Short mmCIF file of C-alpha atoms in Angstrom, two decimals:
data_model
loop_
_atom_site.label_atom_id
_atom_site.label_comp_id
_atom_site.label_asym_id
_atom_site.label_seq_id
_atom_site.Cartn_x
_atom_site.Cartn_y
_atom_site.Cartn_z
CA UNK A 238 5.22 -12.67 14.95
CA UNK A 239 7.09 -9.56 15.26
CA UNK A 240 8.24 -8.00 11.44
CA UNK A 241 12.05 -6.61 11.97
CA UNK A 242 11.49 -4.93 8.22
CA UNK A 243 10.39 -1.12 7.51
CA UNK A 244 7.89 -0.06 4.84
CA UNK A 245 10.56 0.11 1.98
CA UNK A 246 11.18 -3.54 1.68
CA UNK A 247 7.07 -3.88 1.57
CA UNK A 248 6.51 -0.19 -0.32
CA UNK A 249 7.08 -1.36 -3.83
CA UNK A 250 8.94 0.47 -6.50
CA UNK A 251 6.54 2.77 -7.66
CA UNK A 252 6.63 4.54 -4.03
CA UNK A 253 10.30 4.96 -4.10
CA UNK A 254 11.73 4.72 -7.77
CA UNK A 255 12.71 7.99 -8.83
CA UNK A 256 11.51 7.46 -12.63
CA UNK A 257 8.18 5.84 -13.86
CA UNK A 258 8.22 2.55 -15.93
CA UNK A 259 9.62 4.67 -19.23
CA UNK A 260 12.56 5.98 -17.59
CA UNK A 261 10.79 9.56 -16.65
CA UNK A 262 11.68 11.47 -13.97
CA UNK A 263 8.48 10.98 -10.87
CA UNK A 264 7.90 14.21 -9.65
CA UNK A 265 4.86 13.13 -7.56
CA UNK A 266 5.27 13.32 -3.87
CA UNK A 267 5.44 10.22 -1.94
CA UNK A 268 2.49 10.64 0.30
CA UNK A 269 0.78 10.93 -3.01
CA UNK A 270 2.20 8.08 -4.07
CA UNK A 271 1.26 6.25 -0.88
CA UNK A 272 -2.39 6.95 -1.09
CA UNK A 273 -2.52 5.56 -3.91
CA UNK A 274 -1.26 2.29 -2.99
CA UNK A 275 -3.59 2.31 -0.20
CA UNK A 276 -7.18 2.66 -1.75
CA UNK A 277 -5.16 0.23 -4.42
CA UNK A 278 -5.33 -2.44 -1.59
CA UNK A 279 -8.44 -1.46 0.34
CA UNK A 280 -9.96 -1.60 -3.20
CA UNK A 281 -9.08 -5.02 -3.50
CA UNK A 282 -9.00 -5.99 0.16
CA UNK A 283 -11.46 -4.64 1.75
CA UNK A 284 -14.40 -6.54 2.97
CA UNK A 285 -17.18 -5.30 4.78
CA UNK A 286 -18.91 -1.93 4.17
CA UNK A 287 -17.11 0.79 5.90
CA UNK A 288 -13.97 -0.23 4.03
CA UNK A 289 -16.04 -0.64 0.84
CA UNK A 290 -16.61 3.14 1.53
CA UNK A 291 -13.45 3.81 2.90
CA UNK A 292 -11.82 2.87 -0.10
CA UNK A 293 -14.96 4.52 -2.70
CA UNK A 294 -14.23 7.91 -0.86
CA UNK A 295 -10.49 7.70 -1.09
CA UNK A 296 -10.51 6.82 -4.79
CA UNK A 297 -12.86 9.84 -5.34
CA UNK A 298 -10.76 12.38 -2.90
CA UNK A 299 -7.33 10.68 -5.10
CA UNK A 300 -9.23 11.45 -8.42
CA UNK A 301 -10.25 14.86 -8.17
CA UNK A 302 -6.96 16.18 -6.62
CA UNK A 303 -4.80 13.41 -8.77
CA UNK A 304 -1.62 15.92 -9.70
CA UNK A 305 -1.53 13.99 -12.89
CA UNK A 306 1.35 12.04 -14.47
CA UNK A 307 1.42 11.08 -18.15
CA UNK A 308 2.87 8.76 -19.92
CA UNK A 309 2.55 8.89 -23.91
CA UNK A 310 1.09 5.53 -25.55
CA UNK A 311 2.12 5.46 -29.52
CA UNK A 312 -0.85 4.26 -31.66
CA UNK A 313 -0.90 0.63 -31.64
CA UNK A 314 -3.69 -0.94 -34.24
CA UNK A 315 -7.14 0.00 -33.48
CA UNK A 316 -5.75 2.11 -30.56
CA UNK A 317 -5.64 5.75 -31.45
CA UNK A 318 -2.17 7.40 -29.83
CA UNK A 319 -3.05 9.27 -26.65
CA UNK A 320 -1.54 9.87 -22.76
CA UNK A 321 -2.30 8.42 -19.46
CA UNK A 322 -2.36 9.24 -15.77
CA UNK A 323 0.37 6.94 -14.14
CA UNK A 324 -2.26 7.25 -11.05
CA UNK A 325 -5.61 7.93 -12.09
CA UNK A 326 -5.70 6.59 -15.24
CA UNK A 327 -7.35 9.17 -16.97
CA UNK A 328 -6.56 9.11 -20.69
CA UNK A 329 -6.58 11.87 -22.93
CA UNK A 330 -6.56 11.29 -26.71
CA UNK A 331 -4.24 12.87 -28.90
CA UNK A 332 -5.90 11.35 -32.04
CA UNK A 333 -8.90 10.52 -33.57
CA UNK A 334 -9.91 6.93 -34.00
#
């Protein structure tokens, strides 16, 4: 089977939308953006070892150089209001609980 298509009709918005899912402005590049998406699918593809690594080493390399972008949660019950990575998920809290 030969694909005709090129990697935006299979990127997915988040690699080429210029605004994250609030409406704010994405200022992270999109080989960033792209590495991300890959240890995304290696993480949930990948199934022998060396892609089990693969993926473990990539998440680690993305998480320690992750140029951060954060998106503000309002408090929401239990939930104390805080900010999290669009990528990395780290969360900060802005509150206590």
């Amino acid at each position: 089977m030969t694909d005709t298509s090129n990697w935006r009709e299979r990127a997915g918005r988040i690699l080429l939308d210029p605004a994250d899912p609030d409406g704010e402005p994405l200022t992270t590049p999109l080989d960033r953006r792209w590495l991300w998406r890959i240890e995304q699918v290696i993480a949930i593809n990948g199934g022998n070892d060396t892609m089990r690594q693969l993926a473990f080493d990539l998440k680690q390399y993305l998480n320690e150089t992750c140029e951060h972008h954060w998106r503000l949660y309002a408090r929401e019950k239990d939930i104390p209001s805080h900010t999290q990575c669009l990528w990395c998920c780290t969360v900060e809290w802005l509150e206590q609980s």
